[in-house]
Short mmCIF file of C-alpha atoms in Angstrom, two decimals:
data_model
loop_
_atom_site.label_atom_id
_atom_site.label_comp_id
_atom_site.label_asym_id
_atom_site.label_seq_id
_atom_site.Cartn_x
_atom_site.Cartn_y
_atom_site.Cartn_z
CA MET A 1 -8.04 9.00 16.00
CA THR A 2 -11.71 9.12 15.20
CA ALA A 3 -14.42 7.86 17.49
CA ARG A 4 -15.28 5.03 15.31
CA SER A 5 -11.88 3.77 15.02
CA LEU A 6 -11.64 4.18 19.02
CA THR A 7 -14.87 2.25 19.20
CA ARG A 8 -13.22 -0.72 17.06
CA ILE A 9 -10.44 -0.82 19.53
CA ILE A 10 -12.04 -0.86 22.67
CA TYR A 11 -14.75 -3.20 22.33
CA PRO A 12 -12.13 -6.10 21.16
CA LEU A 13 -10.06 -5.36 24.16
CA ALA A 14 -13.04 -5.40 26.45
CA GLY A 15 -14.20 -8.71 25.08
CA LEU A 16 -10.52 -9.75 25.77
CA VAL A 17 -10.67 -8.47 29.07
CA LEU A 18 -13.92 -10.33 29.80
CA LEU A 19 -12.43 -13.75 28.16
CA VAL A 20 -9.36 -13.52 30.61
CA ILE A 21 -11.36 -13.05 33.44
CA VAL A 22 -13.81 -15.95 32.52
CA TRP A 23 -10.51 -18.04 32.15
CA ALA A 24 -9.39 -16.94 35.81
CA LEU A 25 -12.46 -17.65 37.32
CA ILE A 26 -12.61 -21.34 35.51
CA CYS A 27 -9.27 -21.93 37.18
CA ARG A 28 -10.16 -20.74 40.58
CA ILE A 29 -13.37 -22.06 41.01
CA GLY A 30 -13.07 -25.53 39.17
CA ARG A 31 -9.48 -25.84 41.19
CA LEU A 32 -7.96 -27.03 37.83
CA SER A 33 -4.29 -28.30 37.91
CA VAL A 34 -1.66 -26.09 36.43
CA VAL A 35 -0.76 -28.90 34.17
CA VAL A 36 -4.51 -29.03 32.75
CA LEU A 37 -5.28 -25.19 32.37
CA PRO A 38 -2.80 -22.64 34.04
CA PRO A 39 -4.29 -19.62 34.98
CA PRO A 40 -3.79 -16.30 33.02
CA ASP A 41 -1.04 -14.96 35.51
CA LYS A 42 1.16 -18.19 35.29
CA VAL A 43 0.95 -18.09 31.48
CA LEU A 44 1.61 -14.44 31.53
CA TYR A 45 4.65 -15.23 33.78
CA ALA A 46 6.07 -18.11 31.61
CA PHE A 47 5.65 -15.47 28.76
CA VAL A 48 7.66 -12.74 30.46
CA ALA A 49 10.33 -15.35 32.00
CA ASN A 50 10.91 -16.80 28.63
CA LEU A 51 10.67 -13.75 26.41
CA GLY A 52 14.24 -14.64 24.99
CA LEU A 53 13.54 -18.10 24.02
CA LEU A 54 10.07 -17.55 22.59
CA PHE A 55 11.53 -14.56 20.56
CA GLU A 56 14.45 -16.98 19.32
CA GLU A 57 12.10 -19.72 18.29
CA SER A 58 9.76 -17.43 16.85
CA LEU A 59 12.38 -16.26 14.67
CA VAL A 60 12.56 -19.99 13.36
CA THR A 61 9.23 -20.12 12.75
CA LEU A 62 8.86 -16.86 10.90
CA LYS A 63 11.69 -17.80 8.58
CA GLU A 64 10.03 -21.07 7.67
CA THR A 65 6.67 -19.27 7.05
CA VAL A 66 7.97 -16.26 5.04
CA TYR A 67 10.42 -18.57 2.73
CA GLY A 68 7.44 -20.99 2.23
CA PHE A 69 4.96 -18.19 1.46
CA ALA A 70 7.69 -16.31 -0.69
CA LEU A 71 8.11 -19.56 -2.52
CA ALA A 72 4.61 -19.93 -3.09
CA VAL A 73 4.06 -16.65 -4.62
CA ALA A 74 7.26 -17.14 -6.92
CA LEU A 75 5.73 -20.33 -8.16
CA GLY A 76 2.20 -19.71 -7.83
CA LEU A 77 1.89 -16.68 -10.01
CA PRO A 78 3.41 -18.03 -13.25
CA MET A 79 1.53 -21.00 -12.65
CA ALA A 80 -1.73 -19.10 -12.14
CA VAL A 81 -0.74 -17.41 -15.63
CA ALA A 82 -0.16 -20.53 -17.52
CA VAL A 83 -3.75 -22.31 -16.24
CA ALA A 84 -5.23 -18.68 -17.19
CA LYS A 85 -3.84 -18.06 -20.56
CA SER A 86 -3.52 -21.41 -21.77
CA ARG A 87 -6.68 -23.25 -22.89
CA THR A 88 -4.69 -26.64 -22.75
CA LEU A 89 -3.06 -26.15 -19.54
CA ASN A 90 -6.37 -24.94 -18.22
CA LEU A 91 -7.83 -28.18 -19.25
CA MET A 92 -4.69 -30.34 -17.90
CA PHE A 93 -4.30 -28.74 -14.47
CA TYR A 94 -6.94 -26.70 -13.28
CA PRO A 95 -9.49 -29.37 -12.24
CA LEU A 96 -6.49 -31.06 -10.81
CA LEU A 97 -5.45 -27.97 -8.83
CA VAL A 98 -9.03 -27.45 -7.51
CA ALA A 99 -9.29 -31.29 -6.47
CA LEU A 100 -5.64 -31.07 -5.01
CA GLN A 101 -6.72 -27.96 -2.70
CA SER A 102 -8.80 -30.42 -0.80
CA VAL A 103 -6.35 -32.72 0.05
CA PRO A 104 -4.97 -32.40 3.60
CA LYS A 105 -1.78 -31.36 2.58
CA VAL A 106 -0.56 -31.45 6.26
CA ALA A 107 -0.77 -35.73 5.96
CA LEU A 108 1.96 -35.15 3.67
CA ALA A 109 4.36 -33.86 6.36
CA PRO A 110 5.76 -37.00 7.42
CA ILE A 111 6.70 -38.03 3.66
CA ILE A 112 8.15 -34.72 3.11
CA LEU A 113 10.05 -34.95 6.40
CA VAL A 114 11.44 -38.36 5.02
CA TRP A 115 12.40 -36.67 1.73
CA LEU A 116 14.03 -33.32 2.91
CA GLY A 117 15.06 -34.16 6.54
CA PRO A 118 14.42 -32.20 9.70
CA ASP A 119 16.05 -29.17 8.82
CA LEU A 120 14.72 -25.85 7.33
CA GLN A 121 13.79 -27.60 4.01
CA SER A 122 11.30 -29.73 5.32
CA LYS A 123 9.31 -27.02 7.06
CA LEU A 124 9.62 -24.83 4.21
CA ALA A 125 8.25 -27.24 1.82
CA ILE A 126 5.16 -28.01 3.77
CA ALA A 127 4.76 -24.27 4.53
CA TRP A 128 5.11 -23.84 0.60
CA LEU A 129 2.44 -26.67 -0.18
CA VAL A 130 -0.23 -25.19 1.84
CA ALA A 131 0.41 -21.91 0.87
CA PHE A 132 0.75 -22.54 -3.13
CA PHE A 133 -3.03 -23.58 -3.97
CA PRO A 134 -4.70 -20.57 -2.74
CA ILE A 135 -2.54 -18.16 -4.68
CA VAL A 136 -2.66 -20.21 -7.55
CA VAL A 137 -6.42 -20.95 -7.57
CA ASP A 138 -7.34 -17.26 -6.62
CA THR A 139 -4.84 -15.76 -9.07
CA ALA A 140 -6.24 -17.68 -11.93
CA ALA A 141 -9.76 -16.84 -10.82
CA GLY A 142 -8.83 -13.15 -10.93
CA LEU A 143 -7.04 -13.47 -14.16
CA ARG A 144 -10.13 -15.10 -15.97
CA ALA A 145 -12.42 -12.43 -14.23
CA THR A 146 -10.81 -9.34 -16.11
CA PRO A 147 -14.00 -7.36 -17.31
CA LYS A 148 -14.74 -8.12 -20.93
CA GLU A 149 -14.79 -4.59 -21.72
CA LEU A 150 -11.52 -3.96 -20.67
CA LEU A 151 -10.06 -6.94 -23.00
CA GLU A 152 -12.07 -5.71 -25.80
CA LEU A 153 -10.52 -2.20 -25.24
CA ALA A 154 -7.02 -3.62 -25.38
CA HIS A 155 -7.96 -5.86 -28.14
CA SER A 156 -9.28 -2.99 -30.31
CA LEU A 157 -6.08 -1.10 -29.84
CA LYS A 158 -4.17 -4.13 -31.13
CA ALA A 159 -2.63 -4.72 -27.63
CA SER A 160 0.15 -7.50 -27.72
CA ARG A 161 -0.71 -10.54 -25.36
CA MET A 162 2.14 -9.44 -23.03
CA GLN A 163 0.53 -6.17 -23.08
CA ILE A 164 -2.77 -7.42 -21.86
CA LEU A 165 -1.47 -9.48 -19.43
CA PHE A 166 0.71 -6.85 -17.46
CA LYS A 167 -1.48 -3.77 -18.40
CA VAL A 168 -5.03 -5.35 -17.96
CA GLN A 169 -5.16 -8.76 -16.33
CA PHE A 170 -2.68 -8.71 -13.80
CA PRO A 171 -3.77 -5.29 -12.33
CA ALA A 172 -6.95 -6.34 -12.57
CA SER A 173 -6.55 -9.63 -11.00
CA LEU A 174 -4.72 -8.13 -7.72
CA PRO A 175 -7.90 -8.09 -5.45
CA PHE A 176 -8.13 -11.50 -5.78
CA VAL A 177 -4.43 -12.23 -5.76
CA MET A 178 -4.17 -10.58 -2.27
CA THR A 179 -7.23 -12.40 -1.17
CA GLY A 180 -5.39 -15.39 -1.80
CA ALA A 181 -2.19 -14.18 -0.59
CA LYS A 182 -4.03 -13.76 2.90
CA VAL A 183 -5.25 -16.88 3.08
CA ALA A 184 -1.80 -18.29 2.06
CA ILE A 185 0.11 -16.65 4.81
CA THR A 186 -1.90 -17.99 7.71
CA LEU A 187 -1.89 -21.34 6.04
CA ALA A 188 1.70 -21.14 5.92
CA VAL A 189 2.13 -20.39 9.73
CA ILE A 190 0.19 -23.66 10.32
CA GLY A 191 2.18 -25.73 7.63
CA ALA A 192 5.52 -24.49 9.45
CA VAL A 193 4.15 -25.59 12.85
CA ILE A 194 2.85 -28.72 11.46
CA GLY A 195 6.51 -29.41 10.05
CA GLU A 196 7.94 -28.52 13.45
CA PHE A 197 5.67 -31.14 15.31
CA VAL A 198 6.64 -33.86 12.64
CA GLY A 199 10.25 -33.78 13.16
CA SER A 200 12.35 -30.51 14.22
CA SER A 201 14.52 -29.24 16.78
CA GLU A 202 13.53 -25.58 17.05
CA GLY A 203 10.97 -23.45 16.31
CA LEU A 204 7.46 -22.48 18.17
CA GLY A 205 5.91 -25.64 17.19
CA PHE A 206 8.80 -27.67 18.83
CA LEU A 207 8.76 -25.63 21.92
CA LEU A 208 5.13 -25.99 22.15
CA LEU A 209 5.66 -29.74 21.77
CA THR A 210 8.52 -30.10 24.36
CA ALA A 211 6.72 -28.02 26.93
CA THR A 212 3.60 -30.10 26.75
CA SER A 213 5.71 -33.27 27.07
CA GLN A 214 7.45 -31.89 30.29
CA LEU A 215 4.09 -30.94 31.44
CA ASP A 216 5.08 -27.24 31.45
CA THR A 217 1.60 -26.15 30.35
CA PRO A 218 2.08 -22.58 31.15
CA LEU A 219 5.18 -22.41 28.74
CA ALA A 220 3.12 -24.52 26.10
CA PHE A 221 0.44 -21.55 26.21
CA ALA A 222 2.98 -18.80 26.19
CA ALA A 223 4.36 -20.65 22.87
CA LEU A 224 0.61 -20.54 21.78
CA PHE A 225 0.24 -16.90 22.69
CA ALA A 226 3.43 -16.11 20.62
CA LEU A 227 2.43 -17.97 17.54
CA SER A 228 -0.88 -16.16 17.35
CA ILE A 229 0.99 -13.12 17.31
CA LEU A 230 3.52 -14.26 14.94
CA GLY A 231 0.30 -15.20 12.87
CA LEU A 232 -1.26 -11.91 13.03
CA LEU A 233 1.99 -9.89 12.23
CA VAL A 234 2.55 -11.55 9.12
CA TYR A 235 -1.13 -11.33 8.08
CA LEU A 236 -0.93 -7.43 8.87
CA ALA A 237 2.22 -7.46 6.76
CA VAL A 238 0.28 -8.89 3.66
CA GLU A 239 -2.21 -6.72 4.23
CA GLY A 240 0.19 -3.78 4.40
CA VAL A 241 1.93 -5.04 1.11
CA GLU A 242 -2.02 -4.81 -0.16
CA LEU A 243 -2.37 -1.01 1.06
CA LEU A 244 1.01 -0.61 -0.74
CA ILE A 245 0.60 -1.85 -4.11
CA ALA A 246 -2.97 -1.90 -4.45
CA PRO A 247 -4.19 1.51 -2.70
CA TRP A 248 -7.13 1.93 -4.96
CA LEU A 249 -8.77 -0.75 -3.20
CA PRO A 250 -11.20 0.19 -0.34
CA PRO A 251 -9.88 -0.82 2.91
CA ALA A 252 -10.63 -4.38 3.74
CA ALA A 253 -13.26 -3.34 6.89
CA GLU A 254 -15.29 -1.38 4.53
CA ARG A 255 -15.45 -4.19 1.97
CA HIS A 256 -17.08 -6.94 4.07
CA MET B 15 -17.05 6.24 -52.32
CA ALA B 16 -18.34 6.84 -48.72
CA PHE B 17 -16.17 7.13 -45.70
CA GLY B 18 -17.89 3.88 -44.38
CA THR B 19 -19.82 1.27 -46.29
CA ILE B 20 -21.45 -1.64 -44.66
CA LYS B 21 -22.72 -3.97 -47.29
CA SER B 22 -24.88 -7.18 -46.46
CA VAL B 23 -23.37 -7.91 -43.44
CA ARG B 24 -24.64 -10.84 -41.67
CA LYS B 25 -23.51 -12.77 -38.27
CA VAL B 26 -24.44 -16.12 -37.39
CA PHE B 27 -23.24 -17.48 -33.87
CA PRO B 28 -22.69 -20.84 -34.06
CA VAL B 29 -24.02 -23.21 -31.39
CA GLY B 30 -20.84 -23.38 -29.50
CA GLU B 31 -20.07 -19.88 -29.09
CA LEU B 32 -23.31 -19.10 -26.87
CA GLY B 33 -22.82 -21.27 -23.94
CA SER B 34 -24.61 -24.45 -23.28
CA ARG B 35 -28.19 -23.45 -23.34
CA ALA B 36 -28.29 -22.49 -27.00
CA THR B 37 -29.31 -25.28 -29.07
CA GLU B 38 -29.46 -23.98 -32.63
CA PRO B 39 -27.43 -21.09 -34.40
CA VAL B 40 -28.47 -17.59 -33.93
CA VAL B 41 -28.70 -15.10 -36.62
CA ALA B 42 -27.60 -11.93 -34.78
CA LEU B 43 -27.49 -10.09 -37.91
CA ASP B 44 -29.27 -10.37 -40.93
CA ASP B 45 -28.35 -8.18 -43.98
CA ALA B 46 -27.51 -5.02 -42.58
CA SER B 47 -26.39 -2.40 -45.37
CA PHE B 48 -25.78 1.36 -45.13
CA ALA B 49 -23.25 4.04 -45.89
CA PHE B 50 -21.88 6.98 -43.79
CA GLU B 51 -19.66 10.15 -44.68
CA ARG B 52 -16.50 11.43 -42.85
CA GLY B 53 -17.43 13.56 -39.95
CA GLU B 54 -20.85 12.21 -39.63
CA LEU B 55 -22.69 11.32 -36.66
CA VAL B 56 -24.86 7.91 -37.21
CA ALA B 57 -27.01 6.42 -34.34
CA LEU B 58 -28.02 2.86 -34.79
CA LEU B 59 -31.43 2.51 -33.32
CA GLY B 60 -33.24 -0.55 -32.60
CA PRO B 61 -34.80 -2.73 -29.75
CA SER B 62 -32.42 -4.32 -27.47
CA GLY B 63 -30.87 -7.41 -28.37
CA CYS B 64 -31.31 -6.75 -32.07
CA GLY B 65 -27.76 -6.94 -33.10
CA LYS B 66 -26.83 -3.34 -33.24
CA THR B 67 -24.25 -4.13 -30.84
CA THR B 68 -22.62 -7.13 -32.58
CA LEU B 69 -22.72 -4.70 -36.01
CA LEU B 70 -20.69 -2.12 -33.89
CA ARG B 71 -18.14 -5.07 -32.66
CA ILE B 72 -17.69 -6.22 -36.21
CA VAL B 73 -17.00 -2.69 -37.56
CA ALA B 74 -14.34 -2.32 -34.42
CA GLY B 75 -13.12 -5.70 -35.76
CA LEU B 76 -13.23 -7.36 -32.49
CA ILE B 77 -15.48 -10.17 -34.04
CA ALA B 78 -15.93 -11.86 -37.40
CA LYS B 79 -18.70 -11.23 -39.53
CA THR B 80 -20.11 -14.27 -41.32
CA SER B 81 -20.64 -12.76 -44.52
CA GLY B 82 -20.80 -9.24 -46.21
CA SER B 83 -18.25 -6.49 -46.22
CA VAL B 84 -17.25 -3.73 -44.17
CA THR B 85 -15.32 -0.93 -45.63
CA ILE B 86 -13.76 2.15 -43.31
CA ASP B 87 -12.05 4.74 -45.07
CA GLY B 88 -10.73 2.27 -48.16
CA ARG B 89 -9.85 -0.40 -45.87
CA GLU B 90 -11.77 -3.71 -45.40
CA ILE B 91 -12.41 -4.47 -41.91
CA ASP B 92 -11.21 -8.04 -40.70
CA GLY B 93 -9.58 -7.35 -37.37
CA PRO B 94 -8.83 -4.64 -35.17
CA LEU B 95 -7.10 -1.52 -36.70
CA GLY B 96 -5.82 0.01 -33.45
CA ASP B 97 -7.35 3.25 -34.84
CA TYR B 98 -10.92 3.27 -33.35
CA GLY B 99 -12.35 4.92 -30.14
CA PHE B 100 -14.48 2.48 -28.13
CA VAL B 101 -16.78 3.62 -25.41
CA PHE B 102 -19.17 0.96 -23.76
CA GLN B 103 -22.25 1.21 -21.68
CA ALA B 104 -20.52 0.87 -18.48
CA PRO B 105 -17.41 3.49 -18.23
CA SER B 106 -15.00 0.23 -17.78
CA LEU B 107 -12.29 2.44 -16.19
CA MET B 108 -9.49 1.01 -14.53
CA PRO B 109 -9.67 1.13 -11.07
CA TRP B 110 -6.27 0.74 -10.76
CA ARG B 111 -5.32 4.07 -12.69
CA THR B 112 -6.13 7.93 -11.85
CA VAL B 113 -8.16 9.63 -14.41
CA ILE B 114 -5.17 10.94 -16.46
CA ASP B 115 -3.58 7.52 -16.71
CA ASN B 116 -6.95 6.01 -17.92
CA VAL B 117 -7.23 8.20 -20.42
CA LEU B 118 -3.58 7.87 -21.68
CA PHE B 119 -4.14 4.06 -21.62
CA PRO B 120 -4.52 3.69 -25.45
CA MET B 121 -1.42 5.72 -26.04
CA GLU B 122 0.52 3.38 -23.85
CA ILE B 123 -0.77 0.46 -25.79
CA LEU B 124 0.29 2.23 -28.92
CA LYS B 125 3.30 3.31 -27.61
CA ARG B 126 2.92 6.93 -27.86
CA SER B 127 2.79 8.04 -24.49
CA ASP B 128 4.83 11.18 -24.66
CA ARG B 129 4.66 14.89 -23.65
CA ALA B 130 2.16 15.40 -26.48
CA ALA B 131 0.01 12.70 -25.43
CA ARG B 132 -0.10 14.15 -21.94
CA ALA B 133 -0.87 17.54 -23.27
CA ARG B 134 -3.68 16.11 -25.42
CA ALA B 135 -5.06 14.47 -22.43
CA ALA B 136 -5.08 17.39 -20.31
CA GLU B 137 -6.69 19.24 -23.32
CA LEU B 138 -9.47 16.72 -23.47
CA LEU B 139 -10.32 16.43 -19.72
CA GLU B 140 -10.53 20.33 -20.07
CA LEU B 141 -13.09 20.13 -22.57
CA VAL B 142 -15.22 17.46 -20.73
CA GLY B 143 -14.99 19.83 -17.72
CA LEU B 144 -12.64 17.42 -15.30
CA SER B 145 -9.34 19.49 -15.54
CA SER B 146 -9.25 19.32 -11.65
CA PHE B 147 -9.57 15.56 -11.55
CA HIS B 148 -6.49 14.34 -13.13
CA HIS B 149 -5.11 12.24 -9.84
CA ALA B 150 -8.69 11.04 -8.96
CA ARG B 151 -9.24 7.45 -8.87
CA PRO B 152 -12.42 6.18 -10.63
CA HIS B 153 -14.32 5.42 -7.75
CA GLN B 154 -14.37 8.69 -6.40
CA LEU B 155 -16.53 10.14 -9.29
CA SER B 156 -19.84 9.86 -10.19
CA GLY B 157 -21.23 7.93 -13.09
CA GLY B 158 -21.50 10.69 -16.00
CA MET B 159 -18.21 11.83 -14.72
CA GLN B 160 -16.36 8.39 -15.29
CA GLN B 161 -17.94 8.14 -18.60
CA ARG B 162 -16.71 11.43 -19.43
CA VAL B 163 -13.22 9.98 -18.42
CA ALA B 164 -14.02 7.07 -20.81
CA LEU B 165 -14.87 9.40 -23.79
CA CYS B 166 -11.66 11.32 -23.26
CA ARG B 167 -9.89 7.86 -23.32
CA ALA B 168 -11.35 6.87 -26.73
CA LEU B 169 -10.56 10.13 -28.09
CA ILE B 170 -6.97 10.53 -26.79
CA HIS B 171 -5.33 8.75 -29.90
CA ARG B 172 -7.37 10.72 -32.53
CA PRO B 173 -9.25 7.54 -33.97
CA ASN B 174 -10.49 7.43 -37.47
CA LEU B 175 -13.90 6.39 -36.00
CA LEU B 176 -15.66 6.41 -32.71
CA LEU B 177 -17.94 3.54 -31.54
CA MET B 178 -20.28 4.02 -29.03
CA ASP B 179 -22.25 1.43 -27.55
CA GLU B 180 -25.29 2.79 -25.45
CA PRO B 181 -22.90 4.79 -23.71
CA PHE B 182 -25.34 7.40 -21.96
CA GLY B 183 -27.88 4.49 -21.28
CA ALA B 184 -26.84 3.72 -17.58
CA LEU B 185 -27.18 7.45 -16.68
CA ASP B 186 -30.28 9.25 -15.09
CA GLU B 187 -32.45 11.42 -17.65
CA LEU B 188 -30.83 14.80 -16.99
CA THR B 189 -27.39 13.68 -17.07
CA ARG B 190 -27.99 11.94 -20.11
CA LEU B 191 -29.09 14.99 -22.00
CA GLU B 192 -26.11 16.76 -20.62
CA MET B 193 -23.89 14.10 -22.12
CA ASN B 194 -25.76 14.34 -25.23
CA ASP B 195 -24.96 18.12 -25.73
CA LEU B 196 -21.51 17.22 -24.82
CA LEU B 197 -20.87 14.71 -27.35
CA LEU B 198 -21.99 17.19 -29.88
CA ARG B 199 -19.70 19.97 -28.58
CA ILE B 200 -16.82 16.90 -28.92
CA ARG B 201 -17.86 15.93 -32.04
CA LYS B 202 -17.52 19.77 -33.35
CA GLU B 203 -14.12 20.37 -31.77
CA THR B 204 -12.66 17.02 -32.94
CA GLY B 205 -14.39 16.44 -36.27
CA ALA B 206 -14.66 12.93 -35.21
CA THR B 207 -16.87 10.32 -37.34
CA VAL B 208 -19.32 8.46 -34.55
CA LEU B 209 -21.32 5.31 -34.78
CA PHE B 210 -23.81 5.43 -31.73
CA VAL B 211 -25.87 2.47 -30.76
CA THR B 212 -29.03 3.43 -28.66
CA HIS B 213 -32.28 2.42 -27.98
CA SER B 214 -33.55 5.59 -27.33
CA ILE B 215 -35.52 7.45 -30.35
CA SER B 216 -35.28 10.94 -29.04
CA GLU B 217 -31.29 10.60 -28.30
CA ALA B 218 -30.84 9.19 -31.82
CA VAL B 219 -32.65 12.08 -33.33
CA TYR B 220 -31.31 14.68 -31.50
CA LEU B 221 -27.74 13.41 -31.80
CA ALA B 222 -27.42 12.23 -35.28
CA ASP B 223 -27.09 13.17 -39.00
CA GLN B 224 -28.80 9.97 -39.98
CA VAL B 225 -30.71 7.21 -37.86
CA ILE B 226 -30.26 3.65 -39.07
CA VAL B 227 -33.27 1.97 -37.71
CA PHE B 228 -32.87 -1.75 -36.98
CA SER B 229 -35.79 -4.15 -36.98
CA ARG B 230 -35.75 -6.94 -34.32
CA ARG B 231 -33.74 -10.04 -34.48
CA PRO B 232 -32.59 -11.35 -36.77
CA ALA B 233 -31.82 -7.64 -37.30
CA ARG B 234 -32.06 -5.81 -40.94
CA VAL B 235 -31.79 -2.16 -41.33
CA SER B 236 -35.52 -1.46 -41.95
CA GLN B 237 -34.72 2.24 -42.69
CA GLN B 238 -32.46 4.87 -43.10
CA ILE B 239 -33.31 8.40 -42.12
CA ARG B 240 -31.65 11.51 -42.43
CA ILE B 241 -32.27 13.99 -39.84
CA SER B 242 -31.88 17.72 -41.25
CA LEU B 243 -32.12 19.69 -38.16
CA PRO B 244 -29.26 21.83 -38.51
CA TYR B 245 -26.38 21.92 -35.88
CA PRO B 246 -25.39 23.43 -33.47
CA ARG B 247 -28.54 21.82 -31.85
CA SER B 248 -29.91 22.71 -28.43
CA GLN B 249 -32.55 21.02 -26.32
CA ALA B 250 -34.98 23.50 -27.35
CA VAL B 251 -34.79 21.90 -30.87
CA ARG B 252 -36.80 18.79 -28.98
CA PHE B 253 -39.94 20.76 -28.91
CA THR B 254 -40.18 21.68 -32.91
CA PRO B 255 -42.16 20.24 -35.34
CA ALA B 256 -39.26 18.84 -37.50
CA PHE B 257 -37.90 17.11 -34.50
CA THR B 258 -41.27 15.46 -33.56
CA GLN B 259 -41.78 14.25 -37.24
CA ALA B 260 -38.25 12.92 -37.22
CA GLU B 261 -39.31 11.00 -33.83
CA ARG B 262 -42.54 9.76 -35.67
CA ALA B 263 -40.47 8.63 -38.61
CA ALA B 264 -38.16 6.48 -36.36
CA SER B 265 -41.24 5.19 -34.32
CA GLU B 266 -42.75 4.18 -37.67
CA ALA B 267 -39.79 2.40 -39.01
CA LEU B 268 -39.50 0.63 -35.55
CA GLY B 269 -43.02 -0.57 -35.92
CA ILE B 270 -44.33 1.03 -32.85
CA VAL B 271 -46.67 3.50 -34.13
CA PRO B 272 -48.58 2.82 -37.61
CA HIS B 273 -47.27 4.75 -40.84
CA LEU B 274 -49.29 8.01 -41.24
CA GLU B 275 -50.41 6.92 -44.68
CA ALA B 276 -51.90 3.71 -43.10
CA VAL B 277 -54.05 5.80 -40.57
CA ALA B 278 -55.48 8.11 -43.07
CA SER B 279 -56.60 5.21 -45.44
#
């Protein structure tokens, strides 16, 4: 491990420790009730004591997230290709897609619940809905941003439309696709939790809601942490896939 | 009949094709005519934006001409033939491919990517001094090295004609001189016919069998200058009177120095 990467781990860790100390001090000095803001040790205790439960509920939320995300990719990529390759489809749907992106889609959650019921389907649908738009919009943008010279090169060789799509445009758009995917996976977690808030009998969102209603705030915080860890893990998984299928991209840290 | 004939080629871009700011059609090319033989290196010289790049794309079949005729090797050009090599000003390599796979790209498109193609790719990379970089990624190479890969990519399918659009314009002076010598060597090895767009007078004179000088937009061929310096040329040729004379002739055609006769009178 180099000194530089060590620094990149130590400093955020120090920041975290500082934050926890401030949190503990606020609880101690402010004499806050455990229901309002539980001190770090109580949260840690709740986390460890309910590890099995948290893990089980995490798996439920993870499933909703990943299924919704996978469906968003599976439907989003062909949609993006259609919008980017056909002028008619582009004129018809691209402005609509961009406009729909700004609609607060979580507001549709209650309606989707009515349509699909309180089981996996409704959560999956909400996660899909929020993840779909960044995938389509970013992929379409990537396909359209293919360098003109590469297209001319392909045309000068009489490449077919399929060859141009799969050998030039699609690989060229991968950085955009991955950017969209990283936004989408984060949104998919939020979508799944919103779905659980609106109507569910399992998952971290449901656990969070029940714990709060029973005034078990330490457990609610523990669920919140489990949710953060889940979000981080799925994000890292997508970044891992990026490294695997697009190893020519410089590492994320160097790009910013 | 000549290998390549460009006859009264005219290109007018209608308003709609140029973006919203254009208010009237632009005549990019107005009556360009010249001819060249197989194996010749022809430099298209002119000020920037004079339509020489447009002409190159018309010859490649990438854009349609408004009128006139382009015949290469007995065929009238009205679309891409799949038989030309193209080198752009930027290397335009594919960052997701290794060097060797970039070179092999045309063969994949033409569905001729076999063992012989790989052997030829290795041969070309050797010729440009990159034999130890087969599996490097483009971003690991310098600009000059990338352009050498682009040159190999343009030659891999043994094209009938090599079209180069200011290929060394973005390189520093020394690298550019090196690339000029490399191009001459490759031309000798492969016998390629080359159309080379440049706005450098000395580059045009150094490389070419003949220099086609274009006037400002709308571009017309204002003069066709045959360069009689013998090949192989080396950088020392730049300091000979014959070279200076050719440069002067090109400069006069471009209108940046007065004609000698005019000065005398």
